[in-house]
Coordinates of C-alpha atoms in Angstrom, one line a residue:
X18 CA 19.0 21.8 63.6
X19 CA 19.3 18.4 64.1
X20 CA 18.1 16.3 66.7
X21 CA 19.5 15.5 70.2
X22 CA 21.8 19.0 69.5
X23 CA 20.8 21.6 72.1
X24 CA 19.7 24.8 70.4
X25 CA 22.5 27.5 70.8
X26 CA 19.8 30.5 72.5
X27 CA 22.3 33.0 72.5
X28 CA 21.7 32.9 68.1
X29 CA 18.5 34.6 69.3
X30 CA 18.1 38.2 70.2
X31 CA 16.1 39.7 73.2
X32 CA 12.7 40.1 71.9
X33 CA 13.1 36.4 69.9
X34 CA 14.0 34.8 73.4
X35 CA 11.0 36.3 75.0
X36 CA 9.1 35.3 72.6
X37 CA 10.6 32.0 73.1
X38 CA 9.9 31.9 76.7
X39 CA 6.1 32.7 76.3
X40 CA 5.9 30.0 73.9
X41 CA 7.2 27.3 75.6
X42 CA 4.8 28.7 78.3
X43 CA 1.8 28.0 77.1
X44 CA 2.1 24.9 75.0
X45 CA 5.4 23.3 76.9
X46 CA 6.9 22.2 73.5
X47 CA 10.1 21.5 73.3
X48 CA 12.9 24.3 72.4
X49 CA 14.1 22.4 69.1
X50 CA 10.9 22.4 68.1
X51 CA 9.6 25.6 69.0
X52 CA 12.2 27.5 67.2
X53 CA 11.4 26.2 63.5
X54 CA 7.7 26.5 64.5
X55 CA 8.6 30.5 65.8
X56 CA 10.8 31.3 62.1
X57 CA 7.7 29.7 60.4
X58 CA 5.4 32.2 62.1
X59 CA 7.4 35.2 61.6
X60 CA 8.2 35.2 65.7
X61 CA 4.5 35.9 66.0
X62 CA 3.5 34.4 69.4
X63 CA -0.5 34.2 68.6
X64 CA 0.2 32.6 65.4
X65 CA 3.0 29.9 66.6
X66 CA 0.1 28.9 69.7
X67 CA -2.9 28.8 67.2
X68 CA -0.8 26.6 64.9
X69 CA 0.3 24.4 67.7
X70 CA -3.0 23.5 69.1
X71 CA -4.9 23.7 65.5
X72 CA -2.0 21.8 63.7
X73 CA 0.9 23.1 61.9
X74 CA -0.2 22.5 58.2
X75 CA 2.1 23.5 55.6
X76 CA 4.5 26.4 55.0
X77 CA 2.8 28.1 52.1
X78 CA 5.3 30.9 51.6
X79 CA 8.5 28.5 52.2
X80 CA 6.7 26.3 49.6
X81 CA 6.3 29.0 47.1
X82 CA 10.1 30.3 47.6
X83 CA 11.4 26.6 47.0
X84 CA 9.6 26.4 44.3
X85 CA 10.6 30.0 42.8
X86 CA 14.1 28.6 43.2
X87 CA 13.9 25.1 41.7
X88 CA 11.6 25.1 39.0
X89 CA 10.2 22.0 38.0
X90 CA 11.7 20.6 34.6
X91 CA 9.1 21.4 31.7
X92 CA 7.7 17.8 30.8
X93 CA 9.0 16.1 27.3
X94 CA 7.2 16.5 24.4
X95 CA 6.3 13.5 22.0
X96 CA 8.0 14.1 18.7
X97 CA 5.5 11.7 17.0
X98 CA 2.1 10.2 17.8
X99 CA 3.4 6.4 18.2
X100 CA 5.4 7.4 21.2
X101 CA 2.2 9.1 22.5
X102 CA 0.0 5.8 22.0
X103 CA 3.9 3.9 23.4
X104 CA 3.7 5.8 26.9
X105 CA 0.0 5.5 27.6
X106 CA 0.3 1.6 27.0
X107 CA 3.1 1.9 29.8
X108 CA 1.4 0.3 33.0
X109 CA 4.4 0.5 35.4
X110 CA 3.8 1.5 39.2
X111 CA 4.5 5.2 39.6
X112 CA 4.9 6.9 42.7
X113 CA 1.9 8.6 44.3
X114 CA 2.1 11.2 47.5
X115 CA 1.4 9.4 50.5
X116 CA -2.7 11.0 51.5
X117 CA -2.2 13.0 54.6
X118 CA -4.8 13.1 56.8
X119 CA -7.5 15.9 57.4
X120 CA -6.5 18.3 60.4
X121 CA -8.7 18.2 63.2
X122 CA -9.9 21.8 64.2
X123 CA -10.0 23.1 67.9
X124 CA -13.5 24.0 68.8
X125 CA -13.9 27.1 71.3
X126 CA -17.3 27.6 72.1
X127 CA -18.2 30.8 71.7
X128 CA -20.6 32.8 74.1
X129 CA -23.6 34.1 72.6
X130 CA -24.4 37.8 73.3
X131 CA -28.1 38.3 73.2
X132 CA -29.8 41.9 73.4
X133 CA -33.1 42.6 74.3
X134 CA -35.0 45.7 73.3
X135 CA -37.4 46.7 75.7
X136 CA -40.1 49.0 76.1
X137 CA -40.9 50.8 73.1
X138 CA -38.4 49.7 71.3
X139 CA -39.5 46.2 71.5
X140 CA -42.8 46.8 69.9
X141 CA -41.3 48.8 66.9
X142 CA -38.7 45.7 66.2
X143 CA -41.7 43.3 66.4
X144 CA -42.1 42.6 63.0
X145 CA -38.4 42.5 61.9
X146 CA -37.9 40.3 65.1
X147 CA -40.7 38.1 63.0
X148 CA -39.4 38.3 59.5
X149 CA -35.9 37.0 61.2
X150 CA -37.7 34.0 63.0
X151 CA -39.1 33.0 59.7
X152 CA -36.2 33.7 57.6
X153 CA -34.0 31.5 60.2
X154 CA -36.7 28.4 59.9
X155 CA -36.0 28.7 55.9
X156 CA -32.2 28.5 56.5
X157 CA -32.5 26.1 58.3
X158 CA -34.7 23.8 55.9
X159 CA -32.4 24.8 53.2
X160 CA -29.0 24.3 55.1
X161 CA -30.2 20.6 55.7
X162 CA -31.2 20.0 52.3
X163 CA -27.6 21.5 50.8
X164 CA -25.7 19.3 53.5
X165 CA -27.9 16.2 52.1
X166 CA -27.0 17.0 48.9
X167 CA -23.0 17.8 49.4
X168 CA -23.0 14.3 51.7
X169 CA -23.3 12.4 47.6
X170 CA -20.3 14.8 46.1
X171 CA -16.9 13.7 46.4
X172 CA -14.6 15.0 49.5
X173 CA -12.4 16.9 47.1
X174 CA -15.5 18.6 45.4
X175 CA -17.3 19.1 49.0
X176 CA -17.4 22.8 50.7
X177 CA -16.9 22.1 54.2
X178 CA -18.2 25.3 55.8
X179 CA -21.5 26.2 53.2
X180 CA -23.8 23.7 54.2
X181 CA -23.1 23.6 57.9
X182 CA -23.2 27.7 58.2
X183 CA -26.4 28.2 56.1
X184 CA -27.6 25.3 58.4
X185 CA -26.6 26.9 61.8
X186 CA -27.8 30.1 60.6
X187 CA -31.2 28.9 61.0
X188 CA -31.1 26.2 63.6
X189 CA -32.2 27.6 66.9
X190 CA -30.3 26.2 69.7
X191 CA -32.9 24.4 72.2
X192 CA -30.2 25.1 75.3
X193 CA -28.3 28.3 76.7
X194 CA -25.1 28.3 76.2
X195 CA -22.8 27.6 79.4
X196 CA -19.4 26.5 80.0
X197 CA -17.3 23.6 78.6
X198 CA -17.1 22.1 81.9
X199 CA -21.0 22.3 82.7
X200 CA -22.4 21.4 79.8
X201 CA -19.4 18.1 79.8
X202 CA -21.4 17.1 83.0
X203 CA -24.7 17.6 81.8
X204 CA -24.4 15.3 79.2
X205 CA -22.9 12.9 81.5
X206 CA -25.4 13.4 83.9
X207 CA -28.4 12.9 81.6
X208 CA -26.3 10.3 79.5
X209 CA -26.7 7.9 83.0
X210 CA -30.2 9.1 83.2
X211 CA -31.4 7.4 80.0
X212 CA -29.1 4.5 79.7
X213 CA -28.0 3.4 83.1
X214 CA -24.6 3.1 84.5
X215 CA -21.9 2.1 82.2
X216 CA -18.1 1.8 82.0
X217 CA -17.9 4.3 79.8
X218 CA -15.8 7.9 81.0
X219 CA -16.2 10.7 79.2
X220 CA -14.0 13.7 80.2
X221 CA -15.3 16.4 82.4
X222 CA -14.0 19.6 80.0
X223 CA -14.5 20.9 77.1
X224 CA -13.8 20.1 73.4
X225 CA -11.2 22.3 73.7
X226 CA -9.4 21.1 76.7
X227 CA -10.0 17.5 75.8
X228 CA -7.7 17.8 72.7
X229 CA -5.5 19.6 74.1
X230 CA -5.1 17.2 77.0
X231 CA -4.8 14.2 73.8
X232 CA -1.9 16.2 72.8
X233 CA -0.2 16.7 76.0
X234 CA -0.3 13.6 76.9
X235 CA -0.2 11.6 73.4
X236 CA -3.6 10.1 73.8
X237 CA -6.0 8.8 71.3
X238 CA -9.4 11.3 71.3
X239 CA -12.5 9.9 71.2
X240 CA -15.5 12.5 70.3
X241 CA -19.0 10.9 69.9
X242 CA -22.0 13.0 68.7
X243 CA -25.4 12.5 69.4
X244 CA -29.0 14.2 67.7
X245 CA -31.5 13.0 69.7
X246 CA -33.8 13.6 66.7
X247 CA -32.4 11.0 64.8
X248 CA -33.9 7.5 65.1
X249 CA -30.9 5.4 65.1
X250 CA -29.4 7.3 68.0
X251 CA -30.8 5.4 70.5
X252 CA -29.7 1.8 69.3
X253 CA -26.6 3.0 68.5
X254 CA -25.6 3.5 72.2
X255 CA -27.6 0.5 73.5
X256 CA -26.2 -2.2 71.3
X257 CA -22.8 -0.7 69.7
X258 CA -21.3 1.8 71.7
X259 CA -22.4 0.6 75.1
X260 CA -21.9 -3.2 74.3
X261 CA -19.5 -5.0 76.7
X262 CA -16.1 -5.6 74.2
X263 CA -16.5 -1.7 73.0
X264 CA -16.7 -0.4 76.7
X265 CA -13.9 -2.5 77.7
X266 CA -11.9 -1.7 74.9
X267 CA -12.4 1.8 75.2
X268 CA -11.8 1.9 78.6
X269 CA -8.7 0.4 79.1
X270 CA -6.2 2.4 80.0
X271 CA -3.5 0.5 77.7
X272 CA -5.3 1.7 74.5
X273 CA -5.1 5.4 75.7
X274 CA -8.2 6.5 74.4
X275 CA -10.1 10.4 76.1
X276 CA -13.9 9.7 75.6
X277 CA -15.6 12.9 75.0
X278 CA -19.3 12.9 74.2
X279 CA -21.8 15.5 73.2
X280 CA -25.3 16.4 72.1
X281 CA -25.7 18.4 69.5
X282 CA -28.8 20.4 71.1
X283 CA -25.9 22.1 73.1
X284 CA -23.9 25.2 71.8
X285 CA -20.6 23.5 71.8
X286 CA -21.5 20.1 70.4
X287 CA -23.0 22.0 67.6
X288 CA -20.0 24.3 66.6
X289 CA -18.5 20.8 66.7
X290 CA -20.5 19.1 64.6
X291 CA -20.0 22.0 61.9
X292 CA -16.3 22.6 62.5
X293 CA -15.9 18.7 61.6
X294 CA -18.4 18.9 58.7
X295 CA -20.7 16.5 60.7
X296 CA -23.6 15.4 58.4
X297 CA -24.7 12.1 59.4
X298 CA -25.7 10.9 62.9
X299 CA -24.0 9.1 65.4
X300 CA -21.0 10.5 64.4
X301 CA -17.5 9.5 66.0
X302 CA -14.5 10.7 65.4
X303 CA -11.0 9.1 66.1
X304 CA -8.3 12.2 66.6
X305 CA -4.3 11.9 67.6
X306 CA -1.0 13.7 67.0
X307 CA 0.3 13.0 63.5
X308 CA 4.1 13.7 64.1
X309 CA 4.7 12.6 60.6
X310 CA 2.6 15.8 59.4
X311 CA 3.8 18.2 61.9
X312 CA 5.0 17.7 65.0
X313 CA 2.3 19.4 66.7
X314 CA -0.6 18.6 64.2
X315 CA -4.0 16.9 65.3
X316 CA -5.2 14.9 62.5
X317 CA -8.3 12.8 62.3
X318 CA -7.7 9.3 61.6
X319 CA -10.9 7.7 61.6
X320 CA -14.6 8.7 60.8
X321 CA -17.8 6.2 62.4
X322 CA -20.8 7.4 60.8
X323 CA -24.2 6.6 61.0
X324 CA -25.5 3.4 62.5
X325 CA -23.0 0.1 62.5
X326 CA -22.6 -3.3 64.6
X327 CA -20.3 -3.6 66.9
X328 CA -18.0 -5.6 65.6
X329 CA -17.7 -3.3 63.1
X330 CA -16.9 -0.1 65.0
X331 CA -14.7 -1.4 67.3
X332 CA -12.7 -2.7 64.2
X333 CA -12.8 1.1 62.8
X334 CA -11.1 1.8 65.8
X335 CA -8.6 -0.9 66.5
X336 CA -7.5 -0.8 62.9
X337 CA -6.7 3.1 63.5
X338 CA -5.2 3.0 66.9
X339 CA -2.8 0.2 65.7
X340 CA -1.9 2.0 62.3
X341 CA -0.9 5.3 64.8
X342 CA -0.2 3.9 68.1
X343 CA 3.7 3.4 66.8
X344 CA 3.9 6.7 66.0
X345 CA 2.8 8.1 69.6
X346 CA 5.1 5.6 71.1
X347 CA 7.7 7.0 69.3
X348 CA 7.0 10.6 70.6
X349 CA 6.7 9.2 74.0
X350 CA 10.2 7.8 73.7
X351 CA 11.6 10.7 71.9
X352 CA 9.8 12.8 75.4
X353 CA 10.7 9.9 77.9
X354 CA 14.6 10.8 76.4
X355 CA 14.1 14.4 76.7
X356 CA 12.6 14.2 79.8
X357 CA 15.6 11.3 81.3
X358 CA 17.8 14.1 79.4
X359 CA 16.3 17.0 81.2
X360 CA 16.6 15.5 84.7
X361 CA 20.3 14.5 84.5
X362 CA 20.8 18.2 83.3
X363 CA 19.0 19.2 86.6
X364 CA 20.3 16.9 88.7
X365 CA 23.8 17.8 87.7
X366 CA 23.1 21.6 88.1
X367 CA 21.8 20.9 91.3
X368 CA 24.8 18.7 92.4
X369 CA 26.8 21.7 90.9
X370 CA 24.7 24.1 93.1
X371 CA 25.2 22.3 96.3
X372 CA 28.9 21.9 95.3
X373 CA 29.3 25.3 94.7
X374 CA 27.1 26.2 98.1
X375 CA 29.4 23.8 100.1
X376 CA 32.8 26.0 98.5
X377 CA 31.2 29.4 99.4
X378 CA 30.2 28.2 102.8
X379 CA 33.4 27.1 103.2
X380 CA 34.7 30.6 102.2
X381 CA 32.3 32.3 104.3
X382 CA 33.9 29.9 107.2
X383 CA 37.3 30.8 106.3
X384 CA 36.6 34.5 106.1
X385 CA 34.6 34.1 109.4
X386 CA 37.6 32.3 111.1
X387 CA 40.5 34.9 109.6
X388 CA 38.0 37.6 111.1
X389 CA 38.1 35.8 114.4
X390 CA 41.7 35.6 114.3
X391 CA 42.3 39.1 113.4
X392 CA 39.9 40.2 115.9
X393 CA 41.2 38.4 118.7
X394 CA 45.0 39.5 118.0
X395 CA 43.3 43.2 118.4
X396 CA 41.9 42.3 121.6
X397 CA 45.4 41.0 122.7
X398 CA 46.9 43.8 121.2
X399 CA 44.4 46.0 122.9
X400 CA 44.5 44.0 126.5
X401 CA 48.5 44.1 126.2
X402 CA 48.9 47.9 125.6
X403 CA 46.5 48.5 128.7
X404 CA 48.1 46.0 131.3
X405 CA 51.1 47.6 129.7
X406 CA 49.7 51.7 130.6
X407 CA 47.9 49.7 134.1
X408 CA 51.5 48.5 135.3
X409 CA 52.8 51.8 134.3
X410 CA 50.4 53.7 136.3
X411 CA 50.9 51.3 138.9
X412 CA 54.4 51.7 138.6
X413 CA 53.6 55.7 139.5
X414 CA 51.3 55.3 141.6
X415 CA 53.9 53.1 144.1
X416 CA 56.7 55.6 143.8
X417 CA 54.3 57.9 144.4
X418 CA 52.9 56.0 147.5
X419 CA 56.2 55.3 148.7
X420 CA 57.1 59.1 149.6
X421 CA 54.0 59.7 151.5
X422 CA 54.4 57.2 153.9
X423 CA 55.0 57.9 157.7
X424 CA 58.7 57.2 159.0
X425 CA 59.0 54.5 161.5
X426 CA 57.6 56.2 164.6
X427 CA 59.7 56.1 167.9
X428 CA 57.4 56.7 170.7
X429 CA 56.1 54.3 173.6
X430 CA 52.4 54.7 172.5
X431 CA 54.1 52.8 169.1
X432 CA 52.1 49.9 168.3
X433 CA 54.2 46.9 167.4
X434 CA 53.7 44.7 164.2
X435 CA 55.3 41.6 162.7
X436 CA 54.4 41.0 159.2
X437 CA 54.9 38.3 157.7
X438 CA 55.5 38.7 153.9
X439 CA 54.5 36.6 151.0
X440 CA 57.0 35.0 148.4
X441 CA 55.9 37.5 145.6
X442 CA 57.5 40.2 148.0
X443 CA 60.4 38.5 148.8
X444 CA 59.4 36.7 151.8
X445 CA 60.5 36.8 155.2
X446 CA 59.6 38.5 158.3
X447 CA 59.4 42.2 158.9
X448 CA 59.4 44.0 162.0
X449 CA 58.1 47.3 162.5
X450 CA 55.9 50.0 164.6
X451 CA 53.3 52.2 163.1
X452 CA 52.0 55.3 165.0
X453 CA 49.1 53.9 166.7
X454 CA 46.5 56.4 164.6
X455 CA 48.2 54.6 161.4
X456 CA 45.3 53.7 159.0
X457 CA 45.0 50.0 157.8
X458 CA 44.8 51.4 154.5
X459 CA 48.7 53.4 155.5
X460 CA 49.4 49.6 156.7
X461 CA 48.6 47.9 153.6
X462 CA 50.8 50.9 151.8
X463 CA 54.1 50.0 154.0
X464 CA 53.7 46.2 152.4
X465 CA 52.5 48.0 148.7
X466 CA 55.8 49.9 148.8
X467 CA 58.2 47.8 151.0
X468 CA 60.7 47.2 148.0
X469 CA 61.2 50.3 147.4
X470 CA 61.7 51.5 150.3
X471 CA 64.4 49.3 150.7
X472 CA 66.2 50.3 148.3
X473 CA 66.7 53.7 150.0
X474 CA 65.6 57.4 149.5
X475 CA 63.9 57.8 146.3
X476 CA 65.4 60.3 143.7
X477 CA 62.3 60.4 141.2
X478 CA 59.8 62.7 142.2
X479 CA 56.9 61.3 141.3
X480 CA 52.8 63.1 141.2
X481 CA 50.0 60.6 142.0
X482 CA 48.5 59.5 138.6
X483 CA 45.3 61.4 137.4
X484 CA 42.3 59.0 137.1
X485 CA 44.3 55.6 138.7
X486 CA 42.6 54.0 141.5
X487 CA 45.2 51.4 142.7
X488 CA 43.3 47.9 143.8
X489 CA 45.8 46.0 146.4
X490 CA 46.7 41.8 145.1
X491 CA 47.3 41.1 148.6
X492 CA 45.8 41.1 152.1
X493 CA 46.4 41.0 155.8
X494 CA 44.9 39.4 158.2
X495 CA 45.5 38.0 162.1
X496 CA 46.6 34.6 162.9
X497 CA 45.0 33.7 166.3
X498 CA 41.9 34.9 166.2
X499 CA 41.5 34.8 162.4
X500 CA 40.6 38.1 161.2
X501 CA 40.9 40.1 157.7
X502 CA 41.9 43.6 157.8
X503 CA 40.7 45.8 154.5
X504 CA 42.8 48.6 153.5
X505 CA 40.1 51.4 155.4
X506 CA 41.0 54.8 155.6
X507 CA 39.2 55.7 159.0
X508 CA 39.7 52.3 161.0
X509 CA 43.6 52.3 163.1
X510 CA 46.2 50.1 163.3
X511 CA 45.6 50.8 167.6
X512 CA 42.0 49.9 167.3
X513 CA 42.5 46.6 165.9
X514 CA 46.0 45.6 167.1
X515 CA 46.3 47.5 170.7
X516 CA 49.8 47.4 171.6
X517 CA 51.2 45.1 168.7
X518 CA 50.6 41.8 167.4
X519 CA 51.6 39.2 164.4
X520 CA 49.8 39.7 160.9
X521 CA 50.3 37.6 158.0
X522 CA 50.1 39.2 154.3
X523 CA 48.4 36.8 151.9
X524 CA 48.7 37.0 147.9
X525 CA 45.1 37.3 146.4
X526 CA 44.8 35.1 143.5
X527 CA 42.0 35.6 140.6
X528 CA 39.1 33.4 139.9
X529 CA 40.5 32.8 136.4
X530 CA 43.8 31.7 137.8
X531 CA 41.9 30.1 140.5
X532 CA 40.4 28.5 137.9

């Protein structure tokens, strides 16, 4: 896969993406790298996170197969001894395998679980709980004095794991065992207790967290260790590792160095010590990413043992820093364009996200609107077809009105009315008596149905509408006084009018078309 070429992830089936997806979880490594690292590992989870944090050394098995398929070429055979005596005279420059540097283990302290018989059973284990005690001190003694010996052999003929395990077999650990971040600030705490304040800042984690956090973030890690059994110990921090150029070189933030420290009395800083094969005290230890190696491997890059000036061990760690700082700054860049990359991809999502949240809100405005529409045509389909069934009733209701009302009287006790109509009727003035025990309500009737009873008899025979109650547009009232008569069904045209008088009918107009 080559780089800057987005991984195609639908190559991968389901259980390989979710494997995927947990990876990336836990160690936040990128997909083009994650992949090779998952095919390596068989699409083992576990395995692909142990080799990420503990360094992703070689591929054994891929190793083996390229070497099952291309077989090295047998090396030529000297026909005579002169050509022998001919090639070992030859003193040209071969080529040599550049050294790679020795992986740097991630410590997890590990929680002692301690059992105590008691009772009875306590004084029956007595003895054997002696013969251990003693057999422990002998391991001990005898751990040190392999690990003295191994410190003469060569690297390539030295175990790294015998001494240090026959050693911790019998060393006794003068502290309980607590957490990473607890015992961190004990040994800052009593750090500053025996040599004052200082610039120094060690990180407040574990050994475990502090590499981890070196690899995150492309730092330099820093572990010092410290027996305070050993003699030197003490002058070492006072004059080299506390002296002003080391503390400010260690402490600016340009060089990004993490500073952790330990003592080796504790748990942690002792599985340390043996993990990193830890025979001399002070011991420090210079530890970064080696993308060279592997792009995930922790190498360490510099070993400061034993007692030096301080010239001389903050060379040891400027020569290291500036040998590998290029490297890191290339990962940096490599992340800063990943990271530039990833953004634009988001940003351009999200611009395509709002974009596409502005065109369905749009839509959903549309649809809204032709909704609208639609229901407002039914309404004014609706309102039509009743004012349509209300004129028609009303319609029936006047021809119906129109046959029940009284003939034009023609007694003397006749009451006497001019009415004077509005335009919508056709205007004019209409003369007329009314029995004087006419309603007003049989008054505003006449006006109701004065068309059509000018138009003569009427032939239609007409039933009053079921359910129609028939509201009057119109009114009539009195000129001098002013007075409004309502259409009442027990108040008479006599009681209100006497003998005759003038009355003027008045359209009633709506609020709305007031309005």
């Amino acid at each position: 896969m080559a780089d800057g070429v987005e991984f195609d992830l639908g190559q991968l089936s389901s259980q390989q993406q979710e494997a995927l997806q947990q990876y990336t979880d836990v160690t936040g490594q990128e997909i083009k790298d994650a992949v090779p690292l998952l095919e390596r590992s068989q699409w083992n989870v576990q395995i692909a996170i142990a080799k990420f944090f503990d360094g992703d050394g070689p591929d054994l098995v891929a190793e083996a197969q390229a070497a099952q398929d291309n077989p090295r070429p047998a090396a030529a055979r000297y026909e005579n001894l002169h050509e022998s005596f001919l090639d070992a005279d030859d003193d040209r420059p071969r080529r040599t395998r550049s050294p790679r540097t020795e992986a740097a283990p991630r410590v997890v302290p590990q929680q002692p679980v301690s059992i105590r018989p008691r009772g009875l059973l306590s004084i029956l284990l007595a003895p054997f709980s002696t013969t251990w005690s003693l057999t422990r001190g002998v391991l001990g003694v005898f751990g040190r004095i392999i690990s003295f010996f191994f410190a003469f052999l060569p690297a390539s003929f030295r175990p790294r794991y015998l001494g240090t395990t026959i050693r911790g077999l019998g060393q006794a650990h003068g502290r309980t065992a607590t957490l990473p971040q607890e015992a961190a600030r004990r040994f800052r705490r009593e750090f500053e207790e025996a040599y004052g304040t200082h610039g120094l800042v060690f990180f407040e984690g574990g050994h475990a967290q502090a590499l981890d956090t070196a690899k995150r973030d492309l730092k330099f890690f820093l572990m010092v260790l410290i027996s305070p059994e050993h003699d030197d110990t003490d002058s070492f921090i006072r004059n080299t590792l506390l002296s002003p150029d080391v503390v400010s070189y260690i402490s600016d933030p340009s060089n990004n160095i993490i500073l952790w420290g330990g003592n080796v009395a504790d748990p942690e800083a002792h599985q340390v010590a043996n993990e990193y094969s830890c025979l001399k005290y002070p011991f420090s230890c210079l530890v970064c990413l080696t993308p060279k190696e592997g792009s995930t491997r922790m190498g360490i890059v510099k070993r400061l043992v034993g007692p030096m000036t301080p010239a001389a061990y903050l060379s040891g760690l400027q020569d290291a820093i500036t040998k590998y700082s290029p490297d890191l700054n290339g990962v940096r860049a490599e992340r800063a364009a990943q990271e530039h990359a990833r953004n634009l991809r988001n940003e351009q999502d999200s611009a395509y996200e709002r974009s596409l949240a502005r065109d369905r809100e749009r839509a959903r405005q549309k649809r809204e609107a032709e909704a609208a529409a639609a229901a407002a045509e039914k309404r004014a389909l609706e309102e039509a077809e009743r004012a349509a069934r209300q004129e028609e009733l009303r319609r029936q209701w006047r021809i119906w009105r129109a046959t029940t009302v009284a003939p034009e009287p023609d007694t003397k006790d006749a009451v006497r009315l001019a009415l004077n109509m509005p335009a919508s009727a056709g205007g004019g003035r209409v003369i007329r008596r009314f029995a004087s025990d006419t309603t007003l309500e049989e008054l505003y009737a006449f006006v109701e149905c004065y068309g059509l009873l000018q138009e003569g008899p009427l032939n239609e025979k007409a039933a009053e509408p079921e359910g129609y109650e028939h509201k009057y547009g119109f009114q009539v009232a009195s000129v001098l006084p002013r007075e409004t008569f309502h259409p009442s069904k027990t108040i008479t045209i006599g009681q209100k009018m006497g003998r005759g008088g003038s009355l003027v009918v008045e359209d009633l107009i709506d609020e709305e078309e007031e309005e």
